[in-house]
Structures are given as C-alpha cells and as structure tokens.
mmCIF file with all atom_site columns, C-alpha atoms in Angstrom:
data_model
loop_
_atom_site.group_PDB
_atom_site.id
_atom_site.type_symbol
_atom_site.label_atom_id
_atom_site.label_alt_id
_atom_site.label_comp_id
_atom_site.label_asym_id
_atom_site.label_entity_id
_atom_site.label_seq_id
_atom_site.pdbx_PDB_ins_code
_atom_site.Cartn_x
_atom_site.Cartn_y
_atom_site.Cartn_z
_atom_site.occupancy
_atom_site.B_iso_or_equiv
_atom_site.pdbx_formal_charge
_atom_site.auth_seq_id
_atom_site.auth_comp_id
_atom_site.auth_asym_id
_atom_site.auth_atom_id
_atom_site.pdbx_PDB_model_num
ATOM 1   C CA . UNK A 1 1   ? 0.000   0.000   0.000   1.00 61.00 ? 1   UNK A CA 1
ATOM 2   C CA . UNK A 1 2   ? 2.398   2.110   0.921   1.00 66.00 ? 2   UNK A CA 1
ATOM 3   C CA . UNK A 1 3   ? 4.278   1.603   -2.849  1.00 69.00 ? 3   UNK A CA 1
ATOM 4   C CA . UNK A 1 4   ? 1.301   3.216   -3.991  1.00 64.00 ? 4   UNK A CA 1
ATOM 5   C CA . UNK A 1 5   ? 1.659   6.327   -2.224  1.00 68.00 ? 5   UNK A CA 1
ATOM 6   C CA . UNK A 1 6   ? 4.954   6.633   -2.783  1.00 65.00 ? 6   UNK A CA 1
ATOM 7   C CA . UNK A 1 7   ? 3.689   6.289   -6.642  1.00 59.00 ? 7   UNK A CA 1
ATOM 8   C CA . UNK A 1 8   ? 1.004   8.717   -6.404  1.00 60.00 ? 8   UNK A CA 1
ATOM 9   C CA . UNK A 1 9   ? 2.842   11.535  -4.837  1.00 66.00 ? 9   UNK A CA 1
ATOM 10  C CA . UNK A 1 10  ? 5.980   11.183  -6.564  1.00 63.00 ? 10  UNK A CA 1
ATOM 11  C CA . UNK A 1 11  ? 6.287   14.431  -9.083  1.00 65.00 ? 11  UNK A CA 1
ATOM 12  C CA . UNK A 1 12  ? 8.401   12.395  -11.779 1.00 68.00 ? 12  UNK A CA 1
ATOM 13  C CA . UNK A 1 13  ? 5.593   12.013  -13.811 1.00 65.00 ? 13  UNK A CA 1
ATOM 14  C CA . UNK A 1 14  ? 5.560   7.971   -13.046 1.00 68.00 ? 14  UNK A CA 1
ATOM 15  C CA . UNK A 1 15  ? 1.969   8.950   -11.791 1.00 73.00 ? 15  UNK A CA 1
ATOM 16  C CA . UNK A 1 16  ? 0.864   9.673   -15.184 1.00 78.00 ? 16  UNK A CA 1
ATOM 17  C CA . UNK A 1 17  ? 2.643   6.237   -16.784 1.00 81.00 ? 17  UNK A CA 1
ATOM 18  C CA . UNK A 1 18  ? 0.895   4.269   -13.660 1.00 80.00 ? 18  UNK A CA 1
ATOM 19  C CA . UNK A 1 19  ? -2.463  5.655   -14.609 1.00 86.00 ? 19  UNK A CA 1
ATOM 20  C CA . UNK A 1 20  ? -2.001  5.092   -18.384 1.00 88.00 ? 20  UNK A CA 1
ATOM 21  C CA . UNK A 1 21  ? -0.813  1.028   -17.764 1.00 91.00 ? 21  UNK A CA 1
ATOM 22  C CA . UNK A 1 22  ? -3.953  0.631   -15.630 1.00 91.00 ? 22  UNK A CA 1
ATOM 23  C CA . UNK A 1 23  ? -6.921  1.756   -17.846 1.00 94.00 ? 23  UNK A CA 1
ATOM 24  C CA . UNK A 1 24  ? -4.481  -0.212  -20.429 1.00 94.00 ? 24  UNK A CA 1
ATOM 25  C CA . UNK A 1 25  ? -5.707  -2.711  -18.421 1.00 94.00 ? 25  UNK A CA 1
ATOM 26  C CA . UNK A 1 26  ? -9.318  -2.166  -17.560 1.00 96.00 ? 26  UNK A CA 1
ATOM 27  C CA . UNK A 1 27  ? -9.872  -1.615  -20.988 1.00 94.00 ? 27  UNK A CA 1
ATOM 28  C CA . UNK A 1 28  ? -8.755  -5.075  -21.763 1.00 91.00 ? 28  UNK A CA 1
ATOM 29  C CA . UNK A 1 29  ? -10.295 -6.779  -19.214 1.00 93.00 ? 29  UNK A CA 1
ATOM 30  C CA . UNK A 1 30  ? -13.471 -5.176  -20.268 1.00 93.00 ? 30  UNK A CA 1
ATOM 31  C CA . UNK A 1 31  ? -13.119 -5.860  -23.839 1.00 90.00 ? 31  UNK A CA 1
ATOM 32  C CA . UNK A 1 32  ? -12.342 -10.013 -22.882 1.00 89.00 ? 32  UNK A CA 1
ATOM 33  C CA . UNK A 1 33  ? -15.532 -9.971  -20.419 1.00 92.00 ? 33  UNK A CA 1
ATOM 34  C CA . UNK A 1 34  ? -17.602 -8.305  -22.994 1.00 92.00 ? 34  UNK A CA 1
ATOM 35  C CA . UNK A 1 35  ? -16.673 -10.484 -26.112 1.00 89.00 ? 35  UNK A CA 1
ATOM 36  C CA . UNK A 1 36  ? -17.168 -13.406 -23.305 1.00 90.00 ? 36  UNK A CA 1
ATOM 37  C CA . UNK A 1 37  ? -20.830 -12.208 -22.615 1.00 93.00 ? 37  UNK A CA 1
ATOM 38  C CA . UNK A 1 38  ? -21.122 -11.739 -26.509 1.00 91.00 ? 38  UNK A CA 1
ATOM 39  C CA . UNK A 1 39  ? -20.647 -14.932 -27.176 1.00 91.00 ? 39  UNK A CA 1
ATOM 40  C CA . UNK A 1 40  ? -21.998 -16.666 -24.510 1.00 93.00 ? 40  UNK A CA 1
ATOM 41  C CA . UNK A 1 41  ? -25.242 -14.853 -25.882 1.00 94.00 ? 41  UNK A CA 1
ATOM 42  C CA . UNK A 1 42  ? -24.864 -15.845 -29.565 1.00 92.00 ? 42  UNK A CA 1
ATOM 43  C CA . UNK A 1 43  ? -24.259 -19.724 -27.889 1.00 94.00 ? 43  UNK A CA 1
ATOM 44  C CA . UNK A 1 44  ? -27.901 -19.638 -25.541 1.00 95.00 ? 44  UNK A CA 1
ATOM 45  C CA . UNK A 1 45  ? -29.687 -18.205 -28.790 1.00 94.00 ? 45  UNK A CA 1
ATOM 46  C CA . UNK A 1 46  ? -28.420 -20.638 -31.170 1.00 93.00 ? 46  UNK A CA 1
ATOM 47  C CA . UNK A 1 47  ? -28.954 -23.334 -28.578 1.00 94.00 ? 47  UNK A CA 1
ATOM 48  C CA . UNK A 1 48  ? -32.438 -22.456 -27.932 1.00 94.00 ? 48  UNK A CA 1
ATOM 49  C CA . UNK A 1 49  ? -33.578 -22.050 -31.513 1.00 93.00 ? 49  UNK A CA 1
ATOM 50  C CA . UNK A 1 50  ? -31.727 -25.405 -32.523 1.00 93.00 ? 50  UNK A CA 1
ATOM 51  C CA . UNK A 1 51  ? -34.267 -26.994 -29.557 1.00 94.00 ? 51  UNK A CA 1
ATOM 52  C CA . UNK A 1 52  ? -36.535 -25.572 -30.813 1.00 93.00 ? 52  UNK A CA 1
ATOM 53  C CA . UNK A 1 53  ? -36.146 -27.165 -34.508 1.00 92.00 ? 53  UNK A CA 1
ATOM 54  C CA . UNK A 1 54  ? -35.197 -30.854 -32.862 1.00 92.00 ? 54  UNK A CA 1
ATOM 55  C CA . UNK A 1 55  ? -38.695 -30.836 -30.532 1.00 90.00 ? 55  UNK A CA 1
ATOM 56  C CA . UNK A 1 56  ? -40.585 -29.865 -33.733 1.00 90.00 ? 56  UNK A CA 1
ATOM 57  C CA . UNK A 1 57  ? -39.090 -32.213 -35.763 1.00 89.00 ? 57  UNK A CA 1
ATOM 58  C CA . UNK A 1 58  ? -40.222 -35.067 -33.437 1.00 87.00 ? 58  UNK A CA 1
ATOM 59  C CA . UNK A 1 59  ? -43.563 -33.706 -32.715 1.00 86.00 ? 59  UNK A CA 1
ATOM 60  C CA . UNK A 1 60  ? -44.250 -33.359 -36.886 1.00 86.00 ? 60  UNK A CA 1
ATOM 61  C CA . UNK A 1 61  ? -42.647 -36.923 -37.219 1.00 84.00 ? 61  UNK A CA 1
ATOM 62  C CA . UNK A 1 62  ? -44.928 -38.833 -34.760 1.00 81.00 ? 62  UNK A CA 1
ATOM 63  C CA . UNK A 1 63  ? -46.892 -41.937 -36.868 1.00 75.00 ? 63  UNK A CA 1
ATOM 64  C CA . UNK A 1 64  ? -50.681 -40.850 -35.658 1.00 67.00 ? 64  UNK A CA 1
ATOM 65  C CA . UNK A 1 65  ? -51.885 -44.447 -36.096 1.00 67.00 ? 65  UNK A CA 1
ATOM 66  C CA . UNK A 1 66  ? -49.705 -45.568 -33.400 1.00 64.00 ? 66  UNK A CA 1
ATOM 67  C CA . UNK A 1 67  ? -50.866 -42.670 -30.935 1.00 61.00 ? 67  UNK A CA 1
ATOM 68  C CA . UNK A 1 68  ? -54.342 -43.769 -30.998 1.00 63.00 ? 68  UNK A CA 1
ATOM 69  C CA . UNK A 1 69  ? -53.608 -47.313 -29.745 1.00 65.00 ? 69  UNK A CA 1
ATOM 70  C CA . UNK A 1 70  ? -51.361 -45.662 -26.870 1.00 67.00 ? 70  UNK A CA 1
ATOM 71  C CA . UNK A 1 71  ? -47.990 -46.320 -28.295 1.00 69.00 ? 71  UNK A CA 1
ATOM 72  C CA . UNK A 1 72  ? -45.264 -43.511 -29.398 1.00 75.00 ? 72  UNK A CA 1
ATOM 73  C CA . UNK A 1 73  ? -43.323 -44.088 -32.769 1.00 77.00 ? 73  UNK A CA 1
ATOM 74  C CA . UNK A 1 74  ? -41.932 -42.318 -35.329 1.00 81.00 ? 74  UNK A CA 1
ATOM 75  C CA . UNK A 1 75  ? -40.623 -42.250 -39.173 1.00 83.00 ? 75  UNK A CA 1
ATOM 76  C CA . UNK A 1 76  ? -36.921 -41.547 -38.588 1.00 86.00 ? 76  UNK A CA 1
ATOM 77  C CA . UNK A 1 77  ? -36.378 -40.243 -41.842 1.00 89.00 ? 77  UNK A CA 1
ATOM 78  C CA . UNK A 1 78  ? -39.091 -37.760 -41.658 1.00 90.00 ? 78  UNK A CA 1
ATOM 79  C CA . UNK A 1 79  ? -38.019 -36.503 -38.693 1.00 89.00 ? 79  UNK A CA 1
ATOM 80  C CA . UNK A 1 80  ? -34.183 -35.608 -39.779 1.00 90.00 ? 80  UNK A CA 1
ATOM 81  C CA . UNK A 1 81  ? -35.771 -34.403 -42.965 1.00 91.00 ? 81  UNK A CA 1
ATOM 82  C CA . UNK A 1 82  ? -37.826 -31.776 -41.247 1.00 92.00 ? 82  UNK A CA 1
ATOM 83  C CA . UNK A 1 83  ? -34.702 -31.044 -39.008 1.00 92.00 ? 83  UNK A CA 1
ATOM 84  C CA . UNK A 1 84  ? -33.288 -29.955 -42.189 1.00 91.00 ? 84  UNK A CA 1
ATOM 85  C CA . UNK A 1 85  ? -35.997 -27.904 -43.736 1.00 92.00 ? 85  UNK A CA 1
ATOM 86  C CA . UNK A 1 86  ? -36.247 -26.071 -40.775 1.00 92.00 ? 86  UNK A CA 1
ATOM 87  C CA . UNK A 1 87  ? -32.393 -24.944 -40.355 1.00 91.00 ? 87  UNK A CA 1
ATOM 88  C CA . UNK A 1 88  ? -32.671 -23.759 -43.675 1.00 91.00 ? 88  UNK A CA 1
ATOM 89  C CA . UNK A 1 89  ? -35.867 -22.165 -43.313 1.00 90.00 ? 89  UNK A CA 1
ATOM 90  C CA . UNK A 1 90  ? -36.656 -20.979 -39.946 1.00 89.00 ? 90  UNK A CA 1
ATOM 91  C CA . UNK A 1 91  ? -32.759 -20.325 -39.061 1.00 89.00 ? 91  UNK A CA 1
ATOM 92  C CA . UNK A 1 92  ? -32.050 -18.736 -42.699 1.00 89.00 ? 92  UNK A CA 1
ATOM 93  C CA . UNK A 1 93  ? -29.049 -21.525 -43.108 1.00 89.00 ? 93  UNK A CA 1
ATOM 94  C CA . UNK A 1 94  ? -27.644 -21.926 -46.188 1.00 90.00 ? 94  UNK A CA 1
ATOM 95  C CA . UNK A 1 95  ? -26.773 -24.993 -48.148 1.00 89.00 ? 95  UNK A CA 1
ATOM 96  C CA . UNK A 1 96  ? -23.250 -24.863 -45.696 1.00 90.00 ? 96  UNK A CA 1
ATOM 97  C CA . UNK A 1 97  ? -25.234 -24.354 -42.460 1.00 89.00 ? 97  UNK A CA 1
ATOM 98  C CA . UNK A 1 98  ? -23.874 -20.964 -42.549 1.00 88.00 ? 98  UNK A CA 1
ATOM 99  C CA . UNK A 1 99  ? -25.641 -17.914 -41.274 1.00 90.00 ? 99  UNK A CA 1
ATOM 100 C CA . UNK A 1 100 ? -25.392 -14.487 -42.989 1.00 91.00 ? 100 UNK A CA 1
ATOM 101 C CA . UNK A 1 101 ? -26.486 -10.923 -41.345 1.00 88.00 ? 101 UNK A CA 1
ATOM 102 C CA . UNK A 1 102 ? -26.159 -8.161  -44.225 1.00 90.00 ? 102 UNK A CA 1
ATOM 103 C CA . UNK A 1 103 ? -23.906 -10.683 -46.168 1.00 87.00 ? 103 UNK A CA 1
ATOM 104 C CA . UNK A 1 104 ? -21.705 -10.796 -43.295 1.00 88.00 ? 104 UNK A CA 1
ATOM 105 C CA . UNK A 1 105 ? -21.085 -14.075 -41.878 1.00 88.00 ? 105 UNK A CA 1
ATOM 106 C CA . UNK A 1 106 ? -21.480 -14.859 -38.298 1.00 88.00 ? 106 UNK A CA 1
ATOM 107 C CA . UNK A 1 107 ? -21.237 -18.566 -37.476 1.00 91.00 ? 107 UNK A CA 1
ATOM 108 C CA . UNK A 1 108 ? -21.493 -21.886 -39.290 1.00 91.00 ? 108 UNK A CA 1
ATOM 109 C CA . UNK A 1 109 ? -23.126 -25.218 -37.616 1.00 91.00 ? 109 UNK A CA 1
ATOM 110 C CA . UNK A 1 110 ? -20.980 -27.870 -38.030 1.00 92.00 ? 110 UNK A CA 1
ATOM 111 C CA . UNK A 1 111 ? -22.988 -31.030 -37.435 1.00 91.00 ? 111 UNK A CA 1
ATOM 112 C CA . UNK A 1 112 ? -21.642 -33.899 -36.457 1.00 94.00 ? 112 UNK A CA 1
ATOM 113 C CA . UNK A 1 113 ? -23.743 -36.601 -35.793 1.00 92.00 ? 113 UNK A CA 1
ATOM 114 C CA . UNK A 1 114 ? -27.582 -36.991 -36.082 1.00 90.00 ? 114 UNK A CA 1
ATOM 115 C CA . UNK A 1 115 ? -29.075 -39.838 -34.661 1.00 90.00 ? 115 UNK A CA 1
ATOM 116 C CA . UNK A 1 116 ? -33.378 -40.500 -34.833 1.00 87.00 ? 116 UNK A CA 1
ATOM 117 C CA . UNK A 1 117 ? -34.281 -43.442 -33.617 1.00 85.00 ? 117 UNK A CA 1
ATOM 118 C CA . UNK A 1 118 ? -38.520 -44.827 -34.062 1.00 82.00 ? 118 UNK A CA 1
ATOM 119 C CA . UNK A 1 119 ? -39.074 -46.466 -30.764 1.00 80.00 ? 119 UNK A CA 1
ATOM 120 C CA . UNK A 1 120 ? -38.824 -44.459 -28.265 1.00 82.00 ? 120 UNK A CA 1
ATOM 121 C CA . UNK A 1 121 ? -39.578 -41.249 -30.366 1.00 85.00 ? 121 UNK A CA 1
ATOM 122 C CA . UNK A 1 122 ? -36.147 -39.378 -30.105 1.00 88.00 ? 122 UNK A CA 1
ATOM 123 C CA . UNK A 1 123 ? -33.558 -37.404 -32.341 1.00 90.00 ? 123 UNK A CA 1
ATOM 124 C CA . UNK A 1 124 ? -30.574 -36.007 -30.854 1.00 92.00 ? 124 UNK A CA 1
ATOM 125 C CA . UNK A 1 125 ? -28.066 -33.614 -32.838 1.00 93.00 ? 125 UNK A CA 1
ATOM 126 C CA . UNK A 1 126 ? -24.856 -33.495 -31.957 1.00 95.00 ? 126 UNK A CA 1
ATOM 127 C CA . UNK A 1 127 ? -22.022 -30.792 -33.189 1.00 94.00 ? 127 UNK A CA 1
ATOM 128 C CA . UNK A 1 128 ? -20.477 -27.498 -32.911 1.00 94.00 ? 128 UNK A CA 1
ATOM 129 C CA . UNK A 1 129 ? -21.383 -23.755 -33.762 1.00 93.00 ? 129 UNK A CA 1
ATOM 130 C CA . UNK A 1 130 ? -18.132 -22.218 -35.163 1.00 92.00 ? 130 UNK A CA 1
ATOM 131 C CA . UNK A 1 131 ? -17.664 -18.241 -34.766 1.00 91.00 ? 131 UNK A CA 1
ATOM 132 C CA . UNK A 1 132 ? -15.400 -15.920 -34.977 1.00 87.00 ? 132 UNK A CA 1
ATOM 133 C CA . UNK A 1 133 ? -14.020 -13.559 -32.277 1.00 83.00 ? 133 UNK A CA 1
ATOM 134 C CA . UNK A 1 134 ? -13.087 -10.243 -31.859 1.00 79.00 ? 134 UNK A CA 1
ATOM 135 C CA . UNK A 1 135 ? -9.795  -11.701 -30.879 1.00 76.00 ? 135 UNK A CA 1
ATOM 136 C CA . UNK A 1 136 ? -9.527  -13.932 -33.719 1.00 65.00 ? 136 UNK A CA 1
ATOM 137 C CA . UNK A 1 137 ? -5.991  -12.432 -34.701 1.00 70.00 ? 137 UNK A CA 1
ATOM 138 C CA . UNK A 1 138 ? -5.087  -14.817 -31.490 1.00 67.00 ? 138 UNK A CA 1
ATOM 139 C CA . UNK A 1 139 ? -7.781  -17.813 -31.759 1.00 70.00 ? 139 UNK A CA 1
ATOM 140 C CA . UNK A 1 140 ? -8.761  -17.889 -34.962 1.00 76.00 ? 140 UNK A CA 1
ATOM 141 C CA . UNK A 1 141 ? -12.194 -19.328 -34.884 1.00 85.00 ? 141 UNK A CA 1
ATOM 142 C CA . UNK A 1 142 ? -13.851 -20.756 -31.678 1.00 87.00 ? 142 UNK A CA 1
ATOM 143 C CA . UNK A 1 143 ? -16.075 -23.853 -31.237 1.00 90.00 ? 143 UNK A CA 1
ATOM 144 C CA . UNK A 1 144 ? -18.593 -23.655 -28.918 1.00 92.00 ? 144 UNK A CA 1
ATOM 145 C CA . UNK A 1 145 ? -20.067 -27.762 -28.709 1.00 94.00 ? 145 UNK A CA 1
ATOM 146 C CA . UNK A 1 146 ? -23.459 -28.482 -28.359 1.00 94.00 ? 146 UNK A CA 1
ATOM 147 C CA . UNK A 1 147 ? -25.691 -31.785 -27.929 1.00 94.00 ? 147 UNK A CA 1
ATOM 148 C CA . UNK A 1 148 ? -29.473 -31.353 -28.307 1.00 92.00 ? 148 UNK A CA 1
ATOM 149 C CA . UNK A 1 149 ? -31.863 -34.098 -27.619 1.00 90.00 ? 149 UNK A CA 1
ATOM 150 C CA . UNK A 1 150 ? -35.589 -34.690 -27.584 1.00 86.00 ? 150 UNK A CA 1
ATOM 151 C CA . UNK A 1 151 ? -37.618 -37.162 -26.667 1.00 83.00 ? 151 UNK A CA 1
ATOM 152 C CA . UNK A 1 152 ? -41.475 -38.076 -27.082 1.00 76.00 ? 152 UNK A CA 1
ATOM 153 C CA . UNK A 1 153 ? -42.383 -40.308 -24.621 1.00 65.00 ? 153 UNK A CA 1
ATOM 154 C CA . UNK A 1 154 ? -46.175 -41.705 -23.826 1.00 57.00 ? 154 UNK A CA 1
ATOM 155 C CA . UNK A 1 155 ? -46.668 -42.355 -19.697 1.00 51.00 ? 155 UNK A CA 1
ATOM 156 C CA . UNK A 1 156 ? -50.238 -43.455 -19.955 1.00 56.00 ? 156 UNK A CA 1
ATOM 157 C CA . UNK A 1 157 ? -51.257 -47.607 -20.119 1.00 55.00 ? 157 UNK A CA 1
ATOM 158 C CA . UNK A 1 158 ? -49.313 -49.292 -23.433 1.00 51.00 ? 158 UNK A CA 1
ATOM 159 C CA . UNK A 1 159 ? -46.643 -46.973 -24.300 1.00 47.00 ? 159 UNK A CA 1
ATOM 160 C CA . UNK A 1 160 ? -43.369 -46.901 -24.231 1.00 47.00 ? 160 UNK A CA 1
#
C-alpha cells in the first residue's frame, strides 16, 4: 500500500505512466468480459432455436396411427428431414449451415452426428457452432459444442 503512495505523490511524472498502464488494463479486461458475454449470448440463442427445430421435428414426425392405440413411434427419416428444412428455413441456413447478417457471416453449424431413432420417439443432434471472435488475430475461430436431444415419450397404459 504504501508503494502506492509513494507512486502517487511522486512528481516524476511515473503517476501519469501508472495511470495510463492501468486503464491499459481495464480496458482489456473489459473488452475479454464483454466479447465473453457476446458470445456466450450468440451460444444460448443458437442453442435455444436449434431446440426448438429438434422438438418440432419429433412432434411433426410422430406416426398418428400408433398414438391412438397408446404407443409412441416415429418415421426416422421424416423426422431428420424436417430437421433440415427447418435450419434452412426458420434459421435462414444456407446450403453450408452458414448464417449471414447483411452478407456478413457470423457462425457456421458444423454437425456432427444426427441420430433418430422410431421407438422411443427421439432425435438427438450433436455438433459445434463455429464463430469468430473479436480476438480472432489470437484464436482464430472458436467452437462452442453443443448436444441437443428430444424425446417423445407416452406415460399413460401401453406406451413406451
């Protein structure tokens, strides 16, 4: 404490160097915490709309002759097909699961894995939104990984 006093009052002008290196490095710790926040944000957004897509996917996939005997099933094939038509149309996606604001390009989805399966009613998607960051000189681009899963389950007498 007392080397900062000594700091402060000296009339070398090291006050004025002092001062300078420390909003140096406020400024950077504010610029990290808000690119943090930023893309934490773009993450829970992307996140949200992709469960979004996989729980409507199921839902539009569900066989309806099944559900009226009390048993959940559903077309597989559908089901990833819709996953599809909806990251292209509801996301705005294009052909490379890229996404495009003003023809400027924000992130890609890189999907790994899909995997649907008919009995139990589920489709889980499995892969990695890649971004860019305003640090990007150092990273280059960052992958955030997601896995998103939904399930359609029946609890009543004779399903699954």
């Amino acid at each position: 404490m007392n080397s900062y006093k000594y700091i402060l009052q000296n009339r070398k002008g090291d006050v004025f160097i002092f001062i300078v290196i420390l909003v140096f490095f406020i400024l950077t710790l504010s610029a990290i915490l808000i690119e943090y926040f930023r893309m934490e944000s773009l993450y829970q957004q992307v996140e949200y709309v992709l469960q979004r897509g996989v729980n409507a996917s199921v839902e539009y996939a569900m066989l309806d002759e099944y559900r009226r005997d009390g048993h959940a099933r559903m077309d597989s094939a559908l089901a990833e097909e819709r996953l599809y038509e909806y990251l292209h149309e509801s996301m705005k996606l294009d052909a490379d699961l890229s996404k495009y604001i003003d023809e400027e390009w924000v992130y890609e989805l890189e999907i790994k894995h899909i995997n649907a399966t008919d009995i139990p009613p589920r489709l889980t998607l499995e892969g990695a939104l890649k971004t860019r960051s305003i640090f990007s000189f150092l990273t280059g681009d960052v992958r955030l990984p997601f896995r998103i899963s939904s399930v359609n389950t029946r609890i009543e007498e004779g399903g699954f």
